[in-house]
Tab-separated table of C-alpha atoms and ligand atoms in Angstrom:
chain	number	residue	atom	x	y	z
A	512	UNK	CA	-19.769	28.605	27.782
A	513	UNK	CA	-19.098	31.025	25.975
A	514	UNK	CA	-22.145	32.118	24.525
A	515	UNK	CA	-20.908	35.521	23.356
A	516	UNK	CA	-17.329	35.545	21.203
A	517	UNK	CA	-16.499	39.319	22.493
A	518	UNK	CA	-16.158	37.580	26.162
A	519	UNK	CA	-13.554	34.663	25.210
A	520	UNK	CA	-10.025	35.021	26.795
A	521	UNK	CA	-8.262	35.293	23.488
A	522	UNK	CA	-3.883	34.619	23.906
A	523	UNK	CA	-1.703	35.123	21.120
A	524	UNK	CA	1.578	33.185	22.614
A	525	UNK	CA	3.465	32.871	19.319
A	526	UNK	CA	2.873	36.777	17.743
A	527	UNK	CA	4.565	37.729	20.559
A	528	UNK	CA	8.060	35.947	19.577
A	529	UNK	CA	9.942	38.368	17.047
A	530	UNK	CA	8.423	39.565	13.762
A	531	UNK	CA	11.170	37.021	11.573
A	532	UNK	CA	8.657	34.270	12.808
A	533	UNK	CA	5.907	35.176	10.878
A	534	UNK	CA	4.294	37.735	9.545
A	535	UNK	CA	0.904	39.209	10.217
A	536	UNK	CA	-1.638	40.602	8.247
A	537	UNK	CA	-5.484	39.669	7.653
A	538	UNK	CA	-7.011	36.590	5.459
A	539	UNK	CA	-8.719	37.113	2.669
A	540	UNK	CA	-12.904	36.149	3.294
A	541	UNK	CA	-14.358	34.193	1.324
A	542	UNK	CA	-17.681	35.190	0.178
A	543	UNK	CA	-21.080	34.093	0.263
A	544	UNK	CA	-20.032	31.401	1.965
A	545	UNK	CA	-22.102	28.955	4.525
A	546	UNK	CA	-21.008	26.608	7.153
A	547	UNK	CA	-21.143	23.184	6.279
A	548	UNK	CA	-20.341	21.850	9.610
A	549	UNK	CA	-19.384	22.849	13.213
A	550	UNK	CA	-17.823	20.202	15.764
A	551	UNK	CA	-20.256	20.547	18.437
A	552	UNK	CA	-17.833	18.602	20.575
A	553	UNK	CA	-15.127	20.362	19.916
A	554	UNK	CA	-16.231	23.773	19.575
A	555	UNK	CA	-17.770	21.850	23.689
A	556	UNK	CA	-13.458	21.248	24.530
A	557	UNK	CA	-12.923	24.841	23.666
A	558	UNK	CA	-16.057	26.589	25.818
A	559	UNK	CA	-17.921	27.331	22.528
A	560	UNK	CA	-22.582	26.917	23.482
A	561	UNK	CA	-23.520	25.596	20.338
A	562	UNK	CA	-25.046	28.573	19.461
A	563	UNK	CA	-22.241	30.473	19.293
A	564	UNK	CA	-20.858	27.947	16.922
A	565	UNK	CA	-24.286	28.652	14.673
A	566	UNK	CA	-24.621	32.055	15.347
A	567	UNK	CA	-23.044	34.573	11.965
A	568	UNK	CA	-20.164	36.050	13.981
A	569	UNK	CA	-18.938	32.433	13.657
A	570	UNK	CA	-19.233	32.449	10.726
A	571	UNK	CA	-17.954	35.630	9.221
A	572	UNK	CA	-14.930	33.764	11.939
A	573	UNK	CA	-14.518	30.967	10.861
A	574	UNK	CA	-15.086	32.055	6.088
A	575	UNK	CA	-11.530	34.625	7.233
A	576	UNK	CA	-14.800	37.599	7.208
A	577	UNK	CA	-13.398	38.964	10.749
A	578	UNK	CA	-11.188	38.133	13.274
A	579	UNK	CA	-10.703	36.877	16.169
A	580	UNK	CA	-11.844	38.834	18.715
A	581	UNK	CA	-8.747	39.381	21.526
A	582	UNK	CA	-6.356	38.316	18.241
A	583	UNK	CA	-3.349	39.457	16.413
A	584	UNK	CA	-3.397	36.780	12.752
A	585	UNK	CA	-0.486	36.191	11.129
A	586	UNK	CA	0.985	34.119	8.902
A	587	UNK	CA	4.244	31.827	9.875
A	588	UNK	CA	7.154	31.245	8.314
A	589	UNK	CA	8.871	27.767	8.246
A	590	UNK	CA	11.154	26.079	5.450
A	591	UNK	CA	11.543	22.610	4.780
A	592	UNK	CA	12.430	19.063	3.608
A	593	UNK	CA	10.130	17.923	0.171
A	594	UNK	CA	9.929	14.807	-1.025
A	595	UNK	CA	14.025	14.215	0.967
A	596	UNK	CA	15.669	17.724	-1.501
A	597	UNK	CA	15.372	20.543	0.733
A	598	UNK	CA	13.328	23.384	-0.743
A	599	UNK	CA	14.001	26.414	1.419
A	600	UNK	CA	10.957	28.761	2.757
A	601	UNK	CA	8.450	27.635	2.732
A	602	UNK	CA	5.892	28.960	5.364
A	603	UNK	CA	1.766	29.263	5.910
A	604	UNK	CA	0.894	29.745	1.709
A	605	UNK	CA	-2.735	29.803	2.544
A	606	UNK	CA	-3.469	29.502	6.766
A	607	UNK	CA	-3.546	32.541	9.322
A	608	UNK	CA	-3.263	31.383	12.847
A	609	UNK	CA	-5.515	33.177	13.738
A	610	UNK	CA	-5.211	33.637	17.918
A	611	UNK	CA	-5.189	30.620	20.197
A	612	UNK	CA	-8.906	30.042	23.027
A	613	UNK	CA	-7.811	29.163	26.843
A	614	UNK	CA	-9.001	25.886	28.093
A	615	UNK	CA	-8.423	23.586	30.730
A	616	UNK	CA	-6.639	21.814	29.332
A	617	UNK	CA	-3.879	24.388	27.834
A	618	UNK	CA	-4.300	26.886	25.659
A	619	UNK	CA	-5.462	25.567	21.567
A	620	UNK	CA	-4.247	28.143	18.803
A	621	UNK	CA	-7.411	28.337	16.360
A	622	UNK	CA	-5.982	28.551	12.423
A	623	UNK	CA	-7.687	29.227	9.231
A	624	UNK	CA	-6.707	26.773	6.263
A	625	UNK	CA	-7.438	28.257	1.862
A	626	UNK	CA	-7.953	31.667	4.088
A	627	UNK	CA	-6.074	33.879	0.411
A	628	UNK	CA	-2.926	34.413	0.278
A	629	UNK	CA	0.095	35.444	2.612
A	630	UNK	CA	3.876	36.406	1.827
A	631	UNK	CA	4.698	32.674	1.951
A	632	UNK	CA	1.479	31.887	-1.001
A	633	UNK	CA	4.346	31.283	-4.089
A	634	UNK	CA	3.051	29.720	-6.994
A	635	UNK	CA	-0.496	28.889	-4.501
A	636	UNK	CA	-3.334	30.700	-4.280
A	637	UNK	CA	-4.076	31.029	-0.995
A	638	UNK	CA	-7.014	28.293	-1.575
A	639	UNK	CA	-8.146	24.816	-0.690
A	640	UNK	CA	-10.449	23.296	-2.123
A	641	UNK	CA	-13.413	22.208	-1.267
A	642	UNK	CA	-12.901	18.264	-1.646
A	643	UNK	CA	-9.530	18.911	0.380
A	644	UNK	CA	-11.034	20.470	3.178
A	645	UNK	CA	-13.538	17.969	3.201
A	646	UNK	CA	-10.658	14.523	3.849
A	647	UNK	CA	-8.839	17.416	6.455
A	648	UNK	CA	-11.763	18.127	8.500
A	649	UNK	CA	-12.566	14.536	8.929
A	650	UNK	CA	-10.195	13.439	8.951
A	651	UNK	CA	-8.731	14.880	11.560
A	652	UNK	CA	-11.760	14.026	13.680
A	653	UNK	CA	-11.195	9.863	12.888
A	654	UNK	CA	-7.936	10.003	13.785
A	655	UNK	CA	-8.761	11.110	16.945
A	656	UNK	CA	-11.852	9.029	17.843
A	657	UNK	CA	-9.273	6.369	16.918
A	658	UNK	CA	-6.950	7.540	20.040
A	659	UNK	CA	-4.181	9.318	17.536
A	660	UNK	CA	-2.102	11.923	18.479
A	661	UNK	CA	-3.281	15.213	16.088
A	662	UNK	CA	-4.732	18.587	14.918
A	663	UNK	CA	-7.364	18.993	15.908
A	664	UNK	CA	-10.791	19.720	13.505
A	665	UNK	CA	-13.403	22.562	14.343
A	666	UNK	CA	-15.782	24.250	11.133
A	667	UNK	CA	-16.181	23.881	7.627
A	668	UNK	CA	-17.133	26.362	5.776
A	669	UNK	CA	-18.022	25.893	1.363
A	670	UNK	CA	-18.593	28.537	-0.586
A	671	UNK	CA	-18.768	29.413	-4.636
A	672	UNK	CA	-16.301	30.949	-5.219
A	673	UNK	CA	-14.069	28.886	-8.183
A	674	UNK	CA	-10.467	27.370	-7.418
A	675	UNK	CA	-8.715	26.504	-11.149
A	676	UNK	CA	-6.799	23.059	-10.116
A	677	UNK	CA	-6.837	20.112	-12.249
A	678	UNK	CA	-10.796	21.586	-12.544
A	679	UNK	CA	-13.012	23.933	-11.142
A	680	UNK	CA	-13.861	23.571	-8.342
A	681	UNK	CA	-15.170	25.864	-5.417
A	682	UNK	CA	-13.457	27.425	-1.984
A	683	UNK	CA	-13.749	26.069	1.267
A	684	UNK	CA	-11.907	26.455	4.966
A	685	UNK	CA	-10.944	24.195	7.685
A	686	UNK	CA	-11.444	26.177	10.739
A	687	UNK	CA	-7.930	23.954	12.566
A	688	UNK	CA	-7.471	23.846	16.526
A	689	UNK	CA	-3.962	22.734	17.800
A	690	UNK	CA	-1.728	23.584	21.372
A	691	UNK	CA	0.533	24.904	18.104
A	692	UNK	CA	1.265	24.971	14.269
A	693	UNK	CA	4.973	25.040	14.716
A	694	UNK	CA	6.712	21.886	13.005
A	695	UNK	CA	10.325	20.408	11.970
A	696	UNK	CA	10.718	23.179	9.079
A	697	UNK	CA	10.335	26.294	11.416
A	698	UNK	CA	13.381	24.649	13.053
A	699	UNK	CA	15.280	23.651	9.707
A	700	UNK	CA	14.261	27.621	8.556
A	701	UNK	CA	17.199	28.871	11.619
A	702	UNK	CA	19.271	26.467	10.298
A	703	UNK	CA	23.003	28.697	10.851
A	704	UNK	CA	20.667	31.179	12.682
A	705	UNK	CA	21.721	30.598	17.018
A	706	UNK	CA	19.789	33.880	17.747
A	707	UNK	CA	16.846	33.044	16.456
A	708	UNK	CA	16.951	29.594	16.472
A	709	UNK	CA	17.230	29.565	20.567
A	710	UNK	CA	13.853	31.912	20.307
A	711	UNK	CA	11.912	29.324	19.030
A	712	UNK	CA	13.853	26.442	20.868
A	713	UNK	CA	12.478	28.699	24.384
A	714	UNK	CA	8.990	29.635	22.963
A	715	UNK	CA	8.217	25.653	22.451
A	716	UNK	CA	9.798	24.492	25.578
A	717	UNK	CA	8.197	27.019	27.501
A	718	UNK	CA	4.890	26.232	25.863
A	719	UNK	CA	4.932	23.099	24.876
A	720	UNK	CA	7.586	21.145	26.570
A	721	UNK	CA	7.841	23.030	30.971
A	722	UNK	CA	8.536	19.703	31.806
A	723	UNK	CA	11.771	19.961	30.101
A	724	UNK	CA	12.497	23.433	31.547
A	725	UNK	CA	12.618	21.733	34.846
A	726	UNK	CA	13.681	18.855	34.032
A	727	UNK	CA	18.158	21.160	33.038
A	728	UNK	CA	17.085	23.926	34.794
A	729	UNK	CA	19.983	26.438	34.118
A	730	UNK	CA	20.890	24.104	30.960
A	731	UNK	CA	23.104	25.769	27.745
A	732	UNK	CA	21.060	25.350	24.777
A	733	UNK	CA	22.828	22.759	22.848
A	734	UNK	CA	20.860	20.433	26.360
A	735	UNK	CA	17.888	21.785	26.209
A	736	UNK	CA	18.207	20.878	21.844
A	737	UNK	CA	19.228	17.463	23.118
A	738	UNK	CA	16.494	17.129	25.418
A	739	UNK	CA	13.226	18.646	22.892
A	740	UNK	CA	14.194	16.377	20.253
A	741	UNK	CA	14.846	13.048	22.785
A	742	UNK	CA	10.966	14.535	23.279
A	743	UNK	CA	9.778	14.728	19.753
A	744	UNK	CA	11.738	11.490	18.365
A	745	UNK	CA	9.899	9.735	21.162
A	746	UNK	CA	6.448	11.592	20.363
A	747	UNK	CA	6.824	11.043	16.473
A	748	UNK	CA	7.919	6.932	16.713
A	749	UNK	CA	4.386	6.743	18.352
A	750	UNK	CA	2.261	8.642	16.855
A	751	UNK	CA	4.346	6.646	13.523
A	752	UNK	CA	3.932	3.409	14.689
A	753	UNK	CA	-0.358	3.940	15.276
A	754	UNK	CA	-0.952	5.334	11.673
A	755	UNK	CA	1.033	1.795	10.712
A	756	UNK	CA	-0.986	-0.028	13.550
A	757	UNK	CA	-4.486	1.510	11.147
A	758	UNK	CA	-3.126	1.312	7.661
A	759	UNK	CA	-3.390	4.570	7.907
A	760	UNK	CA	-0.595	6.314	5.085
A	761	UNK	CA	-0.391	10.194	5.494
A	762	UNK	CA	0.999	10.789	1.719
A	763	UNK	CA	3.529	14.158	2.379
A	764	UNK	CA	6.048	13.388	5.502
A	765	UNK	CA	7.838	16.801	4.300
A	766	UNK	CA	9.489	17.798	7.608
A	767	UNK	CA	7.582	21.189	6.746
A	768	UNK	CA	3.796	18.686	7.258
A	769	UNK	CA	6.112	17.524	11.247
A	770	UNK	CA	4.456	18.694	14.267
A	771	UNK	CA	7.141	19.277	17.005
A	772	UNK	CA	4.280	18.303	18.665
A	773	UNK	CA	3.850	14.799	17.090
A	774	UNK	CA	1.068	14.916	15.994
A	775	UNK	CA	-0.832	14.144	13.094
A	776	UNK	CA	-0.589	17.318	10.233
A	777	UNK	CA	-1.362	18.292	6.973
A	778	UNK	CA	-3.813	16.022	6.538
A	779	UNK	CA	-3.639	15.998	1.978
A	780	UNK	CA	-2.871	12.866	-0.104
A	781	UNK	CA	-3.921	10.255	2.353
A	782	UNK	CA	-5.368	6.671	2.918
A	783	UNK	CA	-6.616	4.391	5.288
A	784	UNK	CA	-5.777	1.777	3.355
A	785	UNK	CA	-8.691	-0.904	2.294
A	786	UNK	CA	-7.078	-3.600	0.669
A	787	UNK	CA	-3.522	-4.093	2.457
A	788	UNK	CA	-0.391	-3.541	0.095
A	789	UNK	CA	3.202	-3.032	2.155
A	790	UNK	CA	4.157	-0.394	-0.056
A	791	UNK	CA	1.226	1.473	-1.035
A	792	UNK	CA	2.063	4.430	-1.997
A	793	UNK	CA	-1.660	6.831	-1.377
A	794	UNK	CA	-0.810	9.818	-3.218
A	795	UNK	CA	-0.338	9.841	-7.343
A	796	UNK	CA	2.905	12.442	-7.213
A	797	UNK	CA	4.798	10.299	-5.415
A	798	UNK	CA	5.632	8.086	-8.295
A	799	UNK	CA	8.976	7.335	-6.198
A	800	UNK	CA	6.918	5.730	-3.517
A	801	UNK	CA	9.061	7.129	-0.896
A	802	UNK	CA	6.477	7.586	1.555
A	803	UNK	CA	5.186	3.771	1.192
A	804	UNK	CA	3.283	3.384	4.156
A	805	UNK	CA	6.287	0.409	4.640
A	806	UNK	CA	8.498	3.192	4.547
A	807	UNK	CA	6.552	5.937	6.945
A	808	UNK	CA	8.249	4.610	10.440
A	809	UNK	CA	11.569	5.500	8.209
A	810	UNK	CA	10.917	9.098	6.525
A	811	UNK	CA	9.629	9.567	10.692
A	812	UNK	CA	12.680	9.013	11.289
A	813	UNK	CA	15.128	10.934	8.517
A	814	UNK	CA	12.903	14.129	8.940
A	815	UNK	CA	14.432	13.870	12.274
A	816	UNK	CA	18.062	13.379	11.561
A	817	UNK	CA	16.322	17.277	9.876
A	818	UNK	CA	15.366	18.581	13.029
A	819	UNK	CA	18.635	17.398	14.716
A	820	UNK	CA	20.569	18.647	11.753
A	821	UNK	CA	18.638	22.529	11.853
A	822	UNK	CA	19.317	21.908	15.998
A	823	UNK	CA	23.271	21.798	15.642
A	824	UNK	CA	23.087	24.981	15.072
A	825	UNK	CA	22.747	26.146	18.394
A	826	UNK	CA	25.833	24.475	19.614
A	827	UNK	CA	24.448	20.536	19.733
A	828	UNK	CA	27.358	17.578	19.649
A	829	UNK	CA	25.839	15.301	17.186
A	830	UNK	CA	26.964	12.787	19.411
A	831	UNK	CA	24.605	13.956	21.725
A	832	UNK	CA	21.606	14.325	18.995
A	833	UNK	CA	22.863	10.786	17.268
A	834	UNK	CA	22.025	9.846	21.566
A	835	UNK	CA	18.216	11.647	21.407
A	836	UNK	CA	18.743	9.865	17.456
A	837	UNK	CA	18.034	6.619	18.665
A	838	UNK	CA	15.812	5.880	20.633
A	839	UNK	CA	13.378	6.471	17.923
A	840	UNK	CA	13.607	2.502	16.761
A	841	UNK	CA	12.871	0.932	20.078
A	842	UNK	CA	9.970	3.738	21.011
A	843	UNK	CA	8.795	2.948	17.343
A	844	UNK	CA	9.004	-0.635	17.690
A	845	UNK	CA	7.702	-0.824	21.562
A	846	UNK	CA	4.382	0.605	20.808
A	847	UNK	CA	4.448	-0.970	17.588
A	848	UNK	CA	4.066	-4.456	19.626
A	849	UNK	CA	1.810	-2.224	21.928
A	850	UNK	CA	-1.005	-2.326	19.292
A	851	UNK	CA	-0.648	-5.168	17.276
A	852	UNK	CA	-0.405	-7.218	20.909
A	853	UNK	CA	-4.175	-6.019	21.951
A	854	UNK	CA	-4.572	-5.903	18.538
A	855	UNK	CA	-4.428	-9.370	18.162
A	856	UNK	CA	-5.538	-10.787	21.288
A	857	UNK	CA	-2.262	-11.266	23.410
A	858	UNK	CA	-1.039	-10.456	26.673
A	859	UNK	CA	1.715	-9.726	26.473
A	860	UNK	CA	4.313	-9.647	23.288
A	861	UNK	CA	6.573	-13.209	23.435
A	862	UNK	CA	9.694	-14.156	21.257
A	863	UNK	CA	7.802	-15.399	18.520
A	864	UNK	CA	5.365	-13.133	18.029
A	865	UNK	CA	7.649	-11.106	15.247
A	866	UNK	CA	6.789	-14.011	12.378
A	867	UNK	CA	3.340	-14.312	14.302
A	868	UNK	CA	3.306	-10.650	12.499
A	869	UNK	CA	4.988	-10.645	9.581
A	870	UNK	CA	3.449	-14.528	8.098
A	871	UNK	CA	0.080	-12.015	9.114
A	872	UNK	CA	1.082	-8.841	7.369
A	873	UNK	CA	1.966	-11.394	4.514
A	874	UNK	CA	-1.162	-13.217	4.122
A	875	UNK	CA	-2.612	-10.333	4.055
A	876	UNK	CA	-0.209	-8.481	0.819
A	877	UNK	CA	-0.296	-11.701	-1.041
A	878	UNK	CA	-4.246	-12.011	-0.357
A	879	UNK	CA	-4.761	-8.179	-0.844
A	880	UNK	CA	-7.285	-9.032	1.823
A	881	UNK	CA	-9.074	-5.539	3.854
A	882	UNK	CA	-6.899	-3.940	6.108
A	883	UNK	CA	-9.304	-2.893	8.830
A	884	UNK	CA	-11.921	-5.800	8.759
A	885	UNK	CA	-9.066	-8.783	8.819
A	886	UNK	CA	-8.316	-7.323	11.490
A	887	UNK	CA	-11.793	-6.710	13.030
A	888	UNK	CA	-11.913	-10.476	12.318
A	889	UNK	CA	-9.284	-12.122	14.366
A	890	UNK	CA	-11.778	-11.527	18.065
A	891	UNK	CA	-14.172	-14.420	16.414
A	892	UNK	CA	-11.649	-16.367	14.454
A	893	UNK	CA	-10.016	-18.721	16.293
A	894	UNK	CA	-13.910	-19.864	17.431
A	895	UNK	CA	-14.926	-20.234	14.080
A	896	UNK	CA	-11.958	-21.407	11.485
A	897	UNK	CA	-14.447	-21.390	8.481
A	898	UNK	CA	-15.795	-18.280	8.039
A	899	UNK	CA	-12.606	-16.899	8.900
A	900	UNK	CA	-10.354	-18.815	6.696
A	901	UNK	CA	-13.553	-17.542	3.786
A	902	UNK	CA	-12.645	-14.365	4.091
A	903	UNK	CA	-9.532	-15.459	2.209
A	904	UNK	CA	-8.137	-15.908	-1.709
A	905	UNK	CA	-5.965	-18.058	-0.285
A	906	UNK	CA	-7.958	-20.902	2.521
A	907	UNK	CA	-5.157	-23.169	2.663
A	908	UNK	CA	-2.919	-20.074	3.516
A	909	UNK	CA	-4.937	-18.493	6.040
A	910	UNK	CA	-6.085	-21.817	7.468
A	911	UNK	CA	-1.828	-21.895	8.116
A	912	UNK	CA	-2.279	-18.649	9.503
A	913	UNK	CA	-4.530	-18.945	12.250
A	914	UNK	CA	-3.548	-22.075	13.530
A	915	UNK	CA	-0.450	-20.906	14.352
A	916	UNK	CA	-2.581	-18.188	16.076
A	917	UNK	CA	-4.172	-20.665	17.895
A	918	UNK	CA	-1.626	-22.286	18.806
A	919	UNK	CA	-0.266	-18.653	19.932
A	920	UNK	CA	-4.013	-18.339	22.230
A	921	UNK	CA	-2.594	-21.503	24.119
A	922	UNK	CA	-0.743	-19.593	26.008
A	923	UNK	CA	-2.768	-17.190	27.456
A	924	UNK	CA	-5.528	-17.325	30.072
A	925	UNK	CA	-8.361	-15.146	29.178
A	926	UNK	CA	-11.264	-16.215	27.947
A	927	UNK	CA	-12.971	-15.870	24.368
A	928	UNK	CA	-15.331	-13.504	24.805
A	929	UNK	CA	-12.662	-11.810	26.913
A	930	UNK	CA	-9.666	-11.680	24.586
A	931	UNK	CA	-12.421	-11.064	22.167
A	932	UNK	CA	-14.320	-8.077	23.428
A	933	UNK	CA	-10.568	-6.557	24.396
A	934	UNK	CA	-9.181	-6.784	20.709
A	935	UNK	CA	-12.606	-4.521	19.665
A	936	UNK	CA	-11.494	-2.106	21.325
A	937	UNK	CA	-8.764	-2.308	19.427
A	938	UNK	CA	-9.402	-2.233	15.712
A	939	UNK	CA	-11.543	0.442	14.813
A	940	UNK	CA	-14.730	-1.226	12.686
A	941	UNK	CA	-14.464	2.471	10.466
A	942	UNK	CA	-11.676	4.538	8.852
A	943	UNK	CA	-12.156	6.592	6.467
A	944	UNK	CA	-12.040	5.003	3.443
A	945	UNK	CA	-11.447	6.627	0.751
A	946	UNK	CA	-14.880	6.254	-1.360
A	947	UNK	CA	-16.556	6.791	1.014
A	948	UNK	CA	-15.018	10.082	2.218
A	949	UNK	CA	-16.077	10.884	-1.401
A	950	UNK	CA	-19.330	10.124	-0.610
A	951	UNK	CA	-18.883	13.116	1.659
A	952	UNK	CA	-17.232	15.289	-0.618
A	953	UNK	CA	-19.888	14.376	-3.170
A	954	UNK	CA	-22.740	15.135	-0.897
A	955	UNK	CA	-20.989	18.479	0.520
A	956	UNK	CA	-21.193	19.535	-3.005
A	957	UNK	CA	-24.807	20.245	-3.231
A	958	UNK	CA	-24.614	21.520	0.127
A	959	UNK	CA	-25.373	18.142	2.225
A	960	UNK	CA	-23.659	18.055	5.164
A	961	UNK	CA	-26.034	14.932	6.125
A	962	UNK	CA	-22.916	12.649	5.075
A	963	UNK	CA	-20.659	14.635	7.183
A	964	UNK	CA	-22.378	14.354	9.810
A	965	UNK	CA	-23.170	10.737	9.794
A	966	UNK	CA	-19.597	9.823	9.019
A	967	UNK	CA	-18.224	11.839	12.386
A	968	UNK	CA	-20.346	10.080	15.272
A	969	UNK	CA	-19.307	6.580	13.326
A	970	UNK	CA	-15.209	8.682	13.190
A	971	UNK	CA	-15.781	10.045	16.712
A	972	UNK	CA	-16.304	5.650	18.686
A	973	UNK	CA	-15.856	3.529	15.979
A	974	UNK	CA	-14.714	0.259	17.570
A	975	UNK	CA	-17.790	-0.130	18.275
A	976	UNK	CA	-21.113	-1.089	16.262
A	977	UNK	CA	-23.894	1.527	14.805
A	978	UNK	CA	-27.201	0.615	14.165
A	979	UNK	CA	-28.104	2.332	10.805
A	980	UNK	CA	-24.794	2.989	9.674
A	981	UNK	CA	-22.670	-0.391	9.085
A	982	UNK	CA	-22.566	0.641	5.091
A	983	UNK	CA	-19.516	3.114	6.455
A	984	UNK	CA	-17.511	-0.139	7.674
A	985	UNK	CA	-17.565	-1.409	4.450
A	986	UNK	CA	-14.412	-1.706	2.021
A	987	UNK	CA	-15.185	-0.219	-1.572
A	988	UNK	CA	-17.434	-1.856	-4.066
A	989	UNK	CA	-14.694	-3.503	-6.280
A	990	UNK	CA	-15.714	-1.590	-9.867
A	991	UNK	CA	-15.569	1.596	-7.379
A	992	UNK	CA	-13.323	3.847	-9.709
A	993	UNK	CA	-9.897	4.452	-7.399
A	994	UNK	CA	-9.724	8.238	-6.941
A	995	UNK	CA	-6.767	9.366	-7.387
A	996	UNK	CA	-4.615	11.836	-4.278
A	997	UNK	CA	-2.393	14.256	-5.606
A	998	UNK	CA	-0.333	17.708	-3.518
A	999	UNK	CA	-3.011	19.963	-5.348
A	1000	UNK	CA	-5.917	20.463	-3.460
B	2541	LIG	P1	1.293	20.741	1.684
B	2541	LIG	O1	2.357	20.566	1.058
B	2541	LIG	O2	0.658	20.735	1.022
B	2541	LIG	O3	2.207	21.462	3.348
B	2541	LIG	O4	1.891	22.377	0.779
B	2541	LIG	C1	3.604	23.161	0.959
B	2541	LIG	C2	3.908	24.890	0.783
B	2541	LIG	O5	2.696	25.175	-0.541
B	2541	LIG	C3	2.803	25.176	2.117
B	2541	LIG	O6	3.271	25.924	2.384
B	2541	LIG	C4	1.811	25.730	2.412
B	2541	LIG	O7	1.191	26.508	2.445
B	2541	LIG	C5	1.637	25.853	0.223
B	2541	LIG	N1	0.663	25.476	-0.359
B	2541	LIG	C6	0.176	24.604	-0.693
B	2541	LIG	N2	-0.815	24.521	-1.912
B	2541	LIG	C7	-1.227	25.761	-1.185
B	2541	LIG	C8	-2.043	27.199	-2.125
B	2541	LIG	N3	-2.887	26.922	-2.967
B	2541	LIG	N4	-1.906	27.980	-1.640
B	2541	LIG	C9	-0.465	28.656	-1.557
B	2541	LIG	N5	-0.151	28.078	-1.101
B	2541	LIG	C10	0.406	26.714	-1.256
B	2542	LIG	MG1	1.999	21.353	4.714
């Protein structure tokens, strides 16, 4: 464990790319910043001692007032499609990459979000508000706790510095951690520029997909691009399948918010559903429902087409890229069915299970039943039919579905207790509900990080009971005003 900041082994692989890929610059330090919370568990993975994480030197780094020793601070350029429309150049408009820390699992980049102007800030102010930073901080760790591929969050600092959104809020910075922050949009940026695209391709393969380079020794860029696309299709399909089966809506699945590593990235107006709605939209700005829950798989696929289209720059043939793109659907279905089988306690996915699951979704949708608690209840439902049925408004429909489920379970061997135990490993009790995130935000606004602390405890282990913290598992009371979430964060 490192206790001194200047003994860290920091690398800068992204900064070794040609200068057109980024701008080297200092972030804008946040004045009067205080450490709201630091993630000691992630810190340990990075080899950082608790003393170091809580030190004034580290706070200076987290608040953009000092560089990471040995790091080369930069903002990266990328482009992208936003809401289906080519948006041209975007880039890190309020994020600064500090460098990477070596860990046994590989190098982990540290990136500040909310750390001031960059050449890519466009109309923005380079800042992030406390509200959105708390949400990103908590949700990255909630996803990690659920076993869903995601960037991580190491620290959150708050400050009294005003930030102007719909109202006046205060500035905050989250330190994010990931092997890489390269996006689909990083490739789209070099459409029609084969030299730069080739540099980026080889960088991503060498750093993050070495097995592809090994399998395709001496292959040309077109072949390598196709191999990369295939792998990104599979990872993205599995990530989105995992989103679907916990009721997570990302909210802004623009191609600049899609990670080349298949990680959930850029938490904005995301939401875990309380009441299930098949077409639930979590982003108030998304008036068309482009990123509604039931559209997420096809929107991920659409973004992969944009990535593929960028890769034609390297001479990859559309037919070959299409072959890679066609792996998306089977990869998605395989993961989606495996997740649902685990959630329903089915030992294997049999013909007819699609109908059982579709009818389950239909029951939840028309009843507006709570996504998380309804799945959790399935573990004990077959043995307690009356209690289960009473959870629903349409008890008749619920009873009908339950009997089809009971019927299905007769085709299996496992004892009910064994099935229930395995289902409880697949159906979380705790997800980051919006009204709960709001409680953490409200407390954080008064300098109180205890809700963040308690939430991180339950979200790190969302499949087990946490005595004394049961309230974090509850849906919002009926009279809770819903918090409108938009991209303005
Ligand atoms: P998003 O949809 O939040 O991922 O952001 C899209 C683009 O807008 C990215 O290039 C961001 O860096 C940029 N951006 C978002 N908010 C701000 C801000 N407050 N200041 C500067 N740039 C921003
Ligand atoms: Mg973004």
